[in-house]
Amino acid sequence: MNTKTSFYQHNFEDLQDLLKNNAVNPASASLLYRHHYKEKKIEACDHHNLSKAAREFITTNFDFTLPEIELVHESTDQTVKLLVKLKDGQRVESVLIPFQSKYTICLSTQVGCAMKCSFCFTGTQGLKRHLSTDEIIGQFILAWNWLKENRPDDHQLKNIVYMGQGEPLHNFDAVKKASEIFLSQHGMSLGVQKITVSTAGYLPGLKRWNEEMPGVNLALSLHSVFEEKRNKLIPINQRYPLQEVMDYIDTIPLARKQYVIYEYLLIKDFNDTPEDAHATGAFLMGKMAIINLIPFNPFPGSEYQRPLDSSILEFQKIIGTYNLPALIRTTKGDDILAACGQLNTKV
Ligand code: SF4
């Protein structure tokens, strides 16, 4: 029986404690973190500074297996979608999004999703299971190594968004631990501002996140400020209504120049009218808000349609009259179904 646990499940403090409790010098944790997270090596660490006891402990107790990249789709706009196969054969997707010769990775946190948003391809699957910390970290390391190998001149992976399959705050513990590993100064050393967690408004998770992971960027899927429309788009709005979520967000302390991102999926003849735009502007006016306008990307069988370009521009213009920045997010990767709400795991 394999009693090894994944190395990628342990944050730095856990790893130090584990080594210490097994009579191994905890200083080995720094070497391991440097090897696997700073240098992102996949093969086992055989650093000469590791003691014999440390080597034996590591070999006997840690599994360094990563998920596998099963398929790679490269879009004409340089977006890359990786179909990642997990140990139990389930699949999730990670998406590499290029911006000014750097990449942001969009990580999945669950297989399927329990939130069942009506515009979302992933939501149609229902929740199959949560991802473990090592499966979240694994997506990053695989993507980093894929970029290094395939786009060597252009492989800086600097930002993480939890916006792939799943509601990240519904899988709180695993996502929190993965974030601690991304942030650790002994390894990848990403800043809190380089990580964004996106939620549909799952309030219990949001409260924990604010208390336990302060400073990490937050994105809220807004999509409508009208209760009936939001209920239809995001069914958990019935349980955690927008106003309640916003009242809580308003209490979260923000750093200087830190904004909350509000994602607004524009759907033709549903939430793209001037009335919707004015209501959104009035709702967010005066807040540290950036509004990302995302034209809906139709997927096979979806009941919604992409808005007209003229409605998108009009919506943006109206939001601007409320002194709010509204960015139209180009739907990178929509030729390979890699845009927001389109992730599914069909091979
Ligand atoms: S949009 Fe996000 S929260 Fe909603 S069903 Fe899809 S993956 Fe889940």
Coordinates of C-alpha atoms and ligand atoms in Angstrom, one line a residue:
M1 CA 0.0 0.0 0.0
N2 CA 1.3 3.5 -0.9
T3 CA 1.4 5.5 2.3
K4 CA 3.2 8.4 0.8
T5 CA 1.5 11.8 0.8
S6 CA 2.0 14.4 -1.9
F7 CA 4.8 16.8 -1.2
Y8 CA 2.7 19.5 -2.8
Q9 CA 0.2 19.4 0.0
H10 CA 2.4 20.9 2.6
N11 CA 2.8 24.6 3.3
F12 CA 6.2 25.6 4.6
E13 CA 5.3 25.6 8.3
D14 CA 3.6 22.1 7.9
L15 CA 6.7 20.8 6.2
Q16 CA 9.0 22.1 8.8
D17 CA 6.9 20.5 11.6
L18 CA 6.7 17.2 9.8
L19 CA 10.5 17.1 9.4
K20 CA 11.1 18.1 13.0
N21 CA 8.6 15.6 14.3
N22 CA 10.5 12.9 12.5
A23 CA 13.9 13.8 13.7
V24 CA 14.9 15.4 10.4
N25 CA 16.6 18.8 10.4
P26 CA 13.7 21.3 9.6
A27 CA 16.2 23.4 7.6
S28 CA 15.8 20.8 4.8
A29 CA 12.3 22.5 4.2
S30 CA 14.1 25.5 2.7
L31 CA 16.1 23.4 0.3
L32 CA 13.0 21.5 -0.8
Y33 CA 11.0 24.6 -1.3
R34 CA 13.8 26.2 -3.3
H35 CA 14.1 23.2 -5.5
H36 CA 10.4 22.5 -6.2
Y37 CA 8.9 26.0 -6.0
K38 CA 11.6 28.6 -6.8
E39 CA 13.3 26.5 -9.5
K40 CA 10.1 24.5 -10.2
K41 CA 12.0 21.3 -10.7
I42 CA 9.8 18.3 -11.2
E43 CA 12.5 15.6 -10.4
A44 CA 13.3 14.8 -6.8
C45 CA 15.7 17.0 -4.9
D46 CA 19.2 15.4 -4.4
H47 CA 20.9 18.5 -3.1
H48 CA 24.2 17.6 -1.4
N49 CA 23.2 19.6 1.6
L50 CA 20.4 17.2 2.4
S51 CA 21.4 14.8 5.2
K52 CA 21.1 11.1 4.8
A53 CA 18.2 11.0 7.2
A54 CA 16.4 13.8 5.2
R55 CA 16.9 11.9 1.9
E56 CA 15.5 8.7 3.4
F57 CA 12.6 10.4 5.0
I58 CA 11.7 12.3 1.8
T59 CA 12.0 9.1 -0.4
T60 CA 9.9 7.1 2.0
N61 CA 7.2 9.6 2.8
F62 CA 6.7 12.0 -0.1
D63 CA 5.1 11.4 -3.5
F64 CA 6.2 14.0 -6.1
T65 CA 3.9 12.8 -8.9
L66 CA 2.1 15.6 -10.7
P67 CA -1.1 15.5 -12.7
E68 CA -0.6 15.0 -16.4
I69 CA -1.2 17.4 -19.3
E70 CA -3.5 15.4 -21.6
L71 CA -4.2 17.9 -24.3
V72 CA -3.0 21.4 -25.2
H73 CA -5.1 23.8 -27.3
E74 CA -3.3 26.9 -28.5
S75 CA -5.5 29.8 -29.6
T76 CA -4.6 32.2 -32.3
D77 CA -4.4 35.0 -29.7
Q78 CA -1.7 32.9 -27.8
T79 CA -4.0 31.8 -25.0
V80 CA -3.3 28.2 -24.1
K81 CA -5.7 25.8 -22.6
L82 CA -4.3 22.7 -20.8
L83 CA -6.5 19.8 -20.2
V84 CA -5.1 18.2 -17.0
K85 CA -5.7 14.6 -16.0
L86 CA -5.8 13.9 -12.3
K87 CA -4.8 10.7 -10.6
D88 CA -8.3 9.4 -10.5
G89 CA -8.9 10.1 -14.2
Q90 CA -11.0 13.2 -13.6
R91 CA -10.0 16.2 -15.8
V92 CA -9.9 19.9 -15.2
E93 CA -8.6 22.8 -17.3
S94 CA -6.0 25.5 -16.7
V95 CA -5.8 28.4 -19.0
L96 CA -2.7 30.5 -19.7
I97 CA -3.7 34.1 -20.7
P98 CA -1.0 36.3 -22.2
F99 CA -0.7 39.9 -21.5
Q100 CA 2.3 42.1 -22.5
S101 CA 4.7 39.1 -22.7
K102 CA 3.7 37.8 -19.3
Y103 CA 1.1 35.2 -18.5
T104 CA -1.7 34.9 -16.0
I105 CA -2.8 31.4 -15.1
C106 CA -6.5 30.7 -14.5
L107 CA -6.6 27.7 -12.1
S108 CA -9.4 25.3 -11.5
T109 CA -10.3 24.4 -7.9
Q110 CA -13.1 21.8 -8.3
V111 CA -14.1 19.1 -10.8
G112 CA -17.4 20.6 -11.9
C113 CA -19.1 23.1 -9.7
A114 CA -22.1 23.2 -7.3
M115 CA -23.1 26.8 -8.0
K116 CA -24.9 25.9 -11.3
C117 CA -24.7 29.4 -12.8
S118 CA -27.0 29.3 -15.8
F119 CA -24.5 30.9 -18.2
C120 CA -21.6 28.6 -17.3
F121 CA -20.5 25.5 -19.2
T122 CA -18.8 24.1 -16.0
G123 CA -22.0 24.7 -14.0
T124 CA -23.8 22.2 -16.2
Q125 CA -21.6 19.4 -14.8
G126 CA -22.6 19.8 -11.2
L127 CA -19.9 19.3 -8.5
K128 CA -18.0 16.0 -8.8
R129 CA -15.3 16.7 -6.2
H130 CA -13.0 19.3 -4.7
L131 CA -9.4 19.5 -5.9
S132 CA -6.7 18.9 -3.3
T133 CA -3.9 21.4 -2.7
D134 CA -1.4 19.4 -4.7
E135 CA -3.8 19.3 -7.7
I136 CA -4.1 23.1 -7.6
I137 CA -0.3 23.5 -7.2
G138 CA 0.3 20.8 -9.9
Q139 CA -1.6 22.9 -12.5
F140 CA 0.7 25.8 -11.9
I141 CA 3.9 23.8 -12.1
L142 CA 2.8 21.9 -15.2
A143 CA 1.9 25.2 -16.9
W144 CA 5.2 26.9 -15.9
N145 CA 7.2 24.0 -17.3
W146 CA 5.0 23.9 -20.5
L147 CA 5.7 27.5 -21.1
K148 CA 9.5 27.1 -20.4
E149 CA 9.6 24.3 -22.9
N150 CA 7.3 25.7 -25.6
R151 CA 7.7 29.4 -25.3
P152 CA 11.2 29.8 -23.9
D153 CA 11.5 33.5 -24.9
D154 CA 8.3 34.4 -23.3
H155 CA 7.5 32.3 -20.3
Q156 CA 7.0 34.6 -17.3
L157 CA 4.1 33.3 -15.3
K158 CA 3.4 36.0 -12.8
N159 CA -0.2 36.1 -11.9
I160 CA -2.8 33.6 -10.6
V161 CA -6.5 33.9 -10.8
Y162 CA -8.8 31.3 -9.3
M163 CA -11.4 31.6 -12.0
G164 CA -11.3 28.2 -13.7
Q165 CA -13.7 25.4 -13.0
G166 CA -15.3 25.6 -9.6
E167 CA -16.1 28.1 -6.9
P168 CA -12.8 28.5 -5.0
L169 CA -14.3 29.7 -1.8
H170 CA -16.4 26.5 -1.7
N171 CA -13.1 24.5 -1.5
F172 CA -11.6 26.9 1.0
D173 CA -9.0 24.8 2.9
A174 CA -7.3 23.5 -0.3
V175 CA -7.3 26.9 -2.0
K176 CA -6.0 28.6 1.1
K177 CA -3.1 26.2 1.5
A178 CA -2.2 26.4 -2.2
S179 CA -2.2 30.2 -1.9
E180 CA 0.1 30.0 1.2
I181 CA 2.5 27.9 -0.9
F182 CA 2.4 30.4 -3.8
L183 CA 3.0 33.2 -1.4
S184 CA 5.8 31.6 0.6
Q185 CA 9.0 33.6 0.5
H186 CA 10.9 30.3 0.6
G187 CA 9.5 29.3 -2.8
M188 CA 7.6 31.1 -5.5
S189 CA 7.3 34.2 -3.4
L190 CA 4.4 35.7 -5.3
G191 CA 2.9 38.9 -3.7
V192 CA -0.6 39.0 -2.4
Q193 CA -1.5 41.4 -5.2
K194 CA -0.5 38.8 -7.8
I195 CA -3.3 36.4 -6.7
T196 CA -7.0 37.0 -7.3
V197 CA -9.8 34.9 -5.9
S198 CA -13.0 35.1 -7.8
T199 CA -16.3 34.2 -6.2
A200 CA -19.9 34.0 -7.3
G201 CA -20.8 35.4 -3.8
Y202 CA -20.4 32.4 -1.6
L203 CA -20.5 34.4 1.6
P204 CA -19.3 31.9 4.2
G205 CA -16.1 31.3 2.2
L206 CA -15.7 35.0 1.6
K207 CA -15.8 35.8 5.3
R208 CA -13.2 33.2 6.1
W209 CA -11.0 34.3 3.2
N210 CA -11.0 37.9 4.4
E211 CA -10.1 36.8 7.9
E212 CA -7.5 34.2 7.0
M213 CA -6.0 35.5 3.7
P214 CA -6.1 39.3 4.0
G215 CA -4.7 41.3 1.1
V216 CA -5.4 38.9 -1.7
N217 CA -7.3 40.5 -4.6
L218 CA -11.0 39.8 -4.8
A219 CA -13.3 39.5 -7.8
L220 CA -17.0 39.2 -7.5
S221 CA -19.2 37.8 -10.3
L222 CA -21.8 40.5 -10.4
H223 CA -23.6 40.1 -13.7
S224 CA -26.7 42.0 -12.6
V225 CA -27.7 44.2 -9.7
F226 CA -31.4 43.2 -10.2
E227 CA -32.3 40.4 -7.8
E228 CA -34.5 38.5 -10.2
K229 CA -31.9 38.5 -13.0
R230 CA -29.1 37.7 -10.7
N231 CA -31.1 34.8 -9.2
K232 CA -31.5 33.4 -12.6
L233 CA -27.8 33.8 -13.5
I234 CA -26.3 32.8 -10.1
P235 CA -28.7 30.6 -8.1
I236 CA -26.8 31.0 -4.8
N237 CA -27.9 34.7 -4.9
Q238 CA -31.2 33.4 -3.4
R239 CA -29.2 32.1 -0.4
Y240 CA -26.7 34.9 -0.2
P241 CA -28.3 38.0 -1.8
L242 CA -26.1 40.5 -3.5
Q243 CA -26.8 43.3 -1.0
E244 CA -25.7 41.1 1.9
V245 CA -22.5 40.1 0.0
M246 CA -21.8 43.8 -0.8
D247 CA -22.4 44.9 2.7
Y248 CA -19.7 42.5 3.7
I249 CA -17.3 43.4 0.9
D250 CA -17.6 47.1 2.0
T251 CA -16.1 46.1 5.4
I252 CA -13.0 44.6 3.8
P253 CA -10.0 46.9 4.3
L254 CA -8.2 47.5 1.0
A255 CA -4.6 48.5 0.5
R256 CA -3.8 51.8 -1.3
K257 CA -4.7 51.5 -4.9
Q258 CA -6.3 48.1 -4.3
Y259 CA -9.6 47.6 -6.1
V260 CA -12.3 45.0 -6.0
I261 CA -13.0 43.6 -9.4
Y262 CA -16.6 43.2 -10.5
E263 CA -17.1 40.8 -13.4
Y264 CA -20.1 41.6 -15.5
L265 CA -21.0 39.1 -18.2
L266 CA -23.0 41.0 -20.9
I267 CA -25.8 38.9 -22.3
K268 CA -27.8 40.1 -25.3
D269 CA -31.3 41.5 -24.4
F270 CA -30.9 40.2 -20.8
N271 CA -28.6 42.4 -18.8
D272 CA -27.0 44.6 -21.5
T273 CA -29.6 47.5 -21.6
P274 CA -28.9 51.1 -20.7
E275 CA -31.2 50.5 -17.7
D276 CA -28.9 47.7 -16.5
A277 CA -25.9 49.9 -17.0
H278 CA -27.3 52.9 -15.1
A279 CA -28.3 50.6 -12.2
T280 CA -24.9 49.0 -12.1
G281 CA -23.2 52.4 -12.1
A282 CA -25.4 53.7 -9.3
F283 CA -24.8 50.5 -7.3
L284 CA -21.0 50.7 -7.5
M285 CA -20.5 54.5 -7.5
G286 CA -18.0 55.7 -4.9
K287 CA -16.5 52.2 -4.4
M288 CA -12.9 51.1 -5.1
A289 CA -14.2 49.1 -8.1
I290 CA -13.1 48.0 -11.5
I291 CA -15.8 46.6 -13.7
N292 CA -14.8 44.0 -16.2
L293 CA -17.3 43.8 -19.0
I294 CA -17.2 40.4 -20.6
P295 CA -19.3 39.8 -23.7
F296 CA -20.9 36.4 -23.3
N297 CA -19.3 33.6 -25.3
P298 CA -22.0 31.2 -26.5
F299 CA -21.3 27.5 -26.0
P300 CA -23.1 24.6 -27.5
G301 CA -26.6 24.4 -26.0
S302 CA -26.5 27.7 -24.2
E303 CA -29.7 29.7 -23.9
Y304 CA -27.9 33.1 -24.1
Q305 CA -26.4 35.1 -26.9
R306 CA -23.4 37.5 -27.3
P307 CA -24.4 41.1 -27.1
L308 CA -24.1 43.5 -30.1
D309 CA -20.8 45.5 -30.1
S310 CA -22.8 48.7 -30.0
S311 CA -24.5 47.6 -26.7
I312 CA -21.2 46.7 -25.2
L313 CA -19.7 50.2 -26.0
E314 CA -22.9 51.9 -24.8
F315 CA -22.8 50.0 -21.5
Q316 CA -19.2 51.0 -20.9
K317 CA -19.9 54.6 -21.7
I318 CA -22.8 54.7 -19.2
I319 CA -20.7 53.1 -16.4
G320 CA -18.1 55.8 -17.1
T321 CA -20.6 58.5 -16.3
Y322 CA -20.6 57.2 -12.7
N323 CA -16.8 57.8 -12.5
L324 CA -16.1 54.1 -12.6
P325 CA -13.5 52.3 -14.7
A326 CA -15.1 49.7 -17.0
L327 CA -12.8 47.6 -19.1
I328 CA -14.1 45.5 -22.0
R329 CA -12.4 42.2 -21.6
T330 CA -11.5 40.8 -24.9
T331 CA -12.6 37.2 -24.9
K332 CA -9.2 35.7 -25.2
G333 CA -9.3 32.1 -26.2
D334 CA -12.9 31.9 -27.2
D335 CA -11.9 30.0 -30.3
I336 CA -10.9 27.1 -28.1
L337 CA -13.6 27.5 -25.5
A338 CA -11.2 28.8 -22.9
A339 CA -13.0 32.0 -21.9
C340 CA -14.8 32.6 -18.6
G341 CA -17.7 30.3 -18.0
Q342 CA -16.8 28.1 -20.9
L343 CA -14.6 25.6 -19.2
N344 CA -15.7 22.0 -19.4
T345 CA -13.7 18.8 -19.6
K346 CA -14.8 17.2 -22.8
V347 CA -11.8 15.7 -24.6
Ligands
SF4_1 S1 -19.5 30.6 -13.1 FE1 -18.0 29.8 -11.6 S2 -19.3 29.6 -9.7 FE2 -20.7 29.7 -11.4 S3 -21.1 27.5 -12.0 FE3 -19.4 28.3 -13.3 S4 -17.5 27.7 -12.2 FE4 -19.2 27.6 -10.7

